[in-house]
Amino acid sequence: MAKPNDVAIYFDSSLCTGCKGCQVACKQWNELPAPLGHNVTEFSGSLQSPMDLNGDTRLIQTFHEEESGNKFPNWAIGRRSCMHCTDAACVEVCSSHALFHDRTAS
């Protein structure tokens, strides 16, 4: 449970594994529907799905592929969300501790 002084949600992309657990937790916590059916979301060649926020999606992880010079790409993982929750399910489920509350809003 969030404390009164927990005024900001911070995201540390260096700790994020890209598991999308925060996306699932947000949808479940807010009772938002998941897209159902075959080909609801067209394949974009990216790990990112859905591609943008909307009325039924308040949190997405973004994936940006970067050239690495190796046979495997580097991924820059980001996060876009509404950021309005004080008792945020996404923070509670983050097993890598990439999301956390902090009482300083700087």
PDB file of C-alpha atoms in Angstrom:
ATOM      1  CA  MET A   1       0.000   0.000   0.000  1.00  0.00           C
ATOM      2  CA  ALA A   2       1.273   3.465  -0.877  1.00  0.00           C
ATOM      3  CA  LYS A   3       2.225   5.807   1.938  1.00  0.00           C
ATOM      4  CA  PRO A   4       1.051   9.452   2.033  1.00  0.00           C
ATOM      5  CA  ASN A   5       4.516  10.718   1.102  1.00  0.00           C
ATOM      6  CA  ASP A   6       4.885   8.381  -1.907  1.00  0.00           C
ATOM      7  CA  VAL A   7       4.309  11.042  -4.539  1.00  0.00           C
ATOM      8  CA  ALA A   8       6.162   9.690  -7.563  1.00  0.00           C
ATOM      9  CA  ILE A   9       6.598   6.423  -9.435  1.00  0.00           C
ATOM     10  CA  TYR A  10      10.105   6.003 -10.761  1.00  0.00           C
ATOM     11  CA  PHE A  11      11.221   3.655 -13.545  1.00  0.00           C
ATOM     12  CA  ASP A  12      14.824   2.442 -13.770  1.00  0.00           C
ATOM     13  CA  SER A  13      15.227   1.083 -17.297  1.00  0.00           C
ATOM     14  CA  SER A  14      18.587  -0.469 -16.408  1.00  0.00           C
ATOM     15  CA  LEU A  15      16.757  -2.911 -14.106  1.00  0.00           C
ATOM     16  CA  CYS A  16      13.768  -3.689 -16.344  1.00  0.00           C
ATOM     17  CA  THR A  17      13.704  -7.173 -17.925  1.00  0.00           C
ATOM     18  CA  GLY A  18      10.851  -6.417 -20.344  1.00  0.00           C
ATOM     19  CA  CYS A  19       8.572  -9.096 -18.870  1.00  0.00           C
ATOM     20  CA  LYS A  20       5.428  -6.929 -19.318  1.00  0.00           C
ATOM     21  CA  GLY A  21       4.141  -7.964 -15.893  1.00  0.00           C
ATOM     22  CA  CYS A  22       3.388  -4.298 -15.189  1.00  0.00           C
ATOM     23  CA  GLN A  23       1.162  -4.128 -18.301  1.00  0.00           C
ATOM     24  CA  VAL A  24      -0.831  -7.180 -17.213  1.00  0.00           C
ATOM     25  CA  ALA A  25      -1.122  -5.968 -13.606  1.00  0.00           C
ATOM     26  CA  CYS A  26      -2.369  -2.547 -14.747  1.00  0.00           C
ATOM     27  CA  LYS A  27      -5.075  -4.088 -16.940  1.00  0.00           C
ATOM     28  CA  GLN A  28      -6.197  -6.464 -14.192  1.00  0.00           C
ATOM     29  CA  TRP A  29      -6.141  -3.830 -11.432  1.00  0.00           C
ATOM     30  CA  ASN A  30      -8.143  -1.344 -13.510  1.00  0.00           C
ATOM     31  CA  GLU A  31     -10.453  -4.070 -14.923  1.00  0.00           C
ATOM     32  CA  LEU A  32      -9.579  -3.111 -18.499  1.00  0.00           C
ATOM     33  CA  PRO A  33     -10.382  -5.505 -21.354  1.00  0.00           C
ATOM     34  CA  ALA A  34      -7.652  -7.269 -23.290  1.00  0.00           C
ATOM     35  CA  PRO A  35      -7.947  -7.416 -27.078  1.00  0.00           C
ATOM     36  CA  LEU A  36      -9.457 -10.765 -28.023  1.00  0.00           C
ATOM     37  CA  GLY A  37      -9.439 -12.705 -31.239  1.00  0.00           C
ATOM     38  CA  HIS A  38      -6.957 -13.504 -33.966  1.00  0.00           C
ATOM     39  CA  ASN A  39      -5.155 -10.591 -35.666  1.00  0.00           C
ATOM     40  CA  VAL A  40      -6.597  -7.913 -33.372  1.00  0.00           C
ATOM     41  CA  THR A  41      -3.151  -6.357 -33.220  1.00  0.00           C
ATOM     42  CA  GLU A  42      -1.211  -6.495 -36.463  1.00  0.00           C
ATOM     43  CA  PHE A  43       2.393  -7.686 -36.151  1.00  0.00           C
ATOM     44  CA  SER A  44       4.701  -4.681 -36.338  1.00  0.00           C
ATOM     45  CA  GLY A  45       8.085  -6.407 -36.141  1.00  0.00           C
ATOM     46  CA  SER A  46       8.505  -5.140 -32.579  1.00  0.00           C
ATOM     47  CA  LEU A  47       8.188  -6.661 -29.120  1.00  0.00           C
ATOM     48  CA  GLN A  48       5.976  -3.694 -28.249  1.00  0.00           C
ATOM     49  CA  SER A  49       2.277  -4.497 -28.143  1.00  0.00           C
ATOM     50  CA  PRO A  50       0.084  -2.528 -28.219  1.00  0.00           C
ATOM     51  CA  MET A  51       1.876   0.274 -30.000  1.00  0.00           C
ATOM     52  CA  ASP A  52       0.256   3.155 -28.092  1.00  0.00           C
ATOM     53  CA  LEU A  53      -1.849   4.058 -25.070  1.00  0.00           C
ATOM     54  CA  ASN A  54      -5.635   4.186 -25.438  1.00  0.00           C
ATOM     55  CA  GLY A  55      -8.782   4.013 -23.331  1.00  0.00           C
ATOM     56  CA  ASP A  56      -8.236   0.320 -22.605  1.00  0.00           C
ATOM     57  CA  THR A  57      -4.448   0.480 -22.250  1.00  0.00           C
ATOM     58  CA  ARG A  58      -2.991   2.810 -19.630  1.00  0.00           C
ATOM     59  CA  LEU A  59       0.523   1.342 -19.527  1.00  0.00           C
ATOM     60  CA  ILE A  60       2.845   0.041 -22.233  1.00  0.00           C
ATOM     61  CA  GLN A  61       6.446  -1.005 -22.304  1.00  0.00           C
ATOM     62  CA  THR A  62       8.331   0.405 -25.253  1.00  0.00           C
ATOM     63  CA  PHE A  63      11.066  -1.522 -27.031  1.00  0.00           C
ATOM     64  CA  HIS A  64      13.639   0.214 -29.224  1.00  0.00           C
ATOM     65  CA  GLU A  65      16.155  -1.969 -31.036  1.00  0.00           C
ATOM     66  CA  GLU A  66      19.660  -0.543 -31.202  1.00  0.00           C
ATOM     67  CA  GLU A  67      22.573  -1.714 -33.347  1.00  0.00           C
ATOM     68  CA  SER A  68      25.095  -3.560 -31.216  1.00  0.00           C
ATOM     69  CA  GLY A  69      27.689  -4.841 -33.678  1.00  0.00           C
ATOM     70  CA  ASN A  70      26.955  -8.346 -32.346  1.00  0.00           C
ATOM     71  CA  LYS A  71      24.575 -10.912 -33.765  1.00  0.00           C
ATOM     72  CA  PHE A  72      22.063  -9.948 -31.062  1.00  0.00           C
ATOM     73  CA  PRO A  73      20.529  -6.456 -30.868  1.00  0.00           C
ATOM     74  CA  ASN A  74      20.506  -4.268 -27.785  1.00  0.00           C
ATOM     75  CA  TRP A  75      17.087  -3.290 -26.528  1.00  0.00           C
ATOM     76  CA  ALA A  76      16.307   0.048 -24.920  1.00  0.00           C
ATOM     77  CA  ILE A  77      13.241  -0.654 -22.795  1.00  0.00           C
ATOM     78  CA  GLY A  78      11.038   2.250 -21.819  1.00  0.00           C
ATOM     79  CA  ARG A  79       7.669   2.744 -20.198  1.00  0.00           C
ATOM     80  CA  ARG A  80       4.697   4.975 -20.901  1.00  0.00           C
ATOM     81  CA  SER A  81       1.792   5.165 -18.514  1.00  0.00           C
ATOM     82  CA  CYS A  82      -0.806   7.424 -16.981  1.00  0.00           C
ATOM     83  CA  MET A  83       1.187   7.703 -13.684  1.00  0.00           C
ATOM     84  CA  HIS A  84      -1.920   8.549 -11.646  1.00  0.00           C
ATOM     85  CA  CYS A  85      -2.018   5.559  -9.268  1.00  0.00           C
ATOM     86  CA  THR A  86      -0.831   5.977  -5.699  1.00  0.00           C
ATOM     87  CA  ASP A  87      -1.324   2.287  -4.902  1.00  0.00           C
ATOM     88  CA  ALA A  88      -0.033   1.087  -8.268  1.00  0.00           C
ATOM     89  CA  ALA A  89      -0.330  -2.614  -9.111  1.00  0.00           C
ATOM     90  CA  CYS A  90       2.562  -2.257 -11.567  1.00  0.00           C
ATOM     91  CA  VAL A  91       4.934  -1.283  -8.745  1.00  0.00           C
ATOM     92  CA  GLU A  92       3.764  -4.198  -6.598  1.00  0.00           C
ATOM     93  CA  VAL A  93       4.398  -6.863  -9.284  1.00  0.00           C
ATOM     94  CA  CYS A  94       7.773  -5.621 -10.566  1.00  0.00           C
ATOM     95  CA  SER A  95      10.118  -8.476  -9.639  1.00  0.00           C
ATOM     96  CA  SER A  96      13.232  -6.653 -10.897  1.00  0.00           C
ATOM     97  CA  HIS A  97      12.450  -3.555  -8.765  1.00  0.00           C
ATOM     98  CA  ALA A  98      12.616  -1.344 -11.858  1.00  0.00           C
ATOM     99  CA  LEU A  99       9.483   0.459 -10.606  1.00  0.00           C
ATOM    100  CA  PHE A 100       9.345   2.053  -7.193  1.00  0.00           C
ATOM    101  CA  HIS A 101       7.698   4.854  -5.226  1.00  0.00           C
ATOM    102  CA  ASP A 102       9.786   7.696  -3.868  1.00  0.00           C
ATOM    103  CA  ARG A 103       8.792  10.556  -1.633  1.00  0.00           C
ATOM    104  CA  THR A 104      10.998  13.058  -3.471  1.00  0.00           C
ATOM    105  CA  ALA A 105       9.494  14.372  -6.683  1.00  0.00           C
ATOM    106  CA  SER A 106      12.752  15.633  -8.126  1.00  0.00           C
TER     107      SER A 106
END
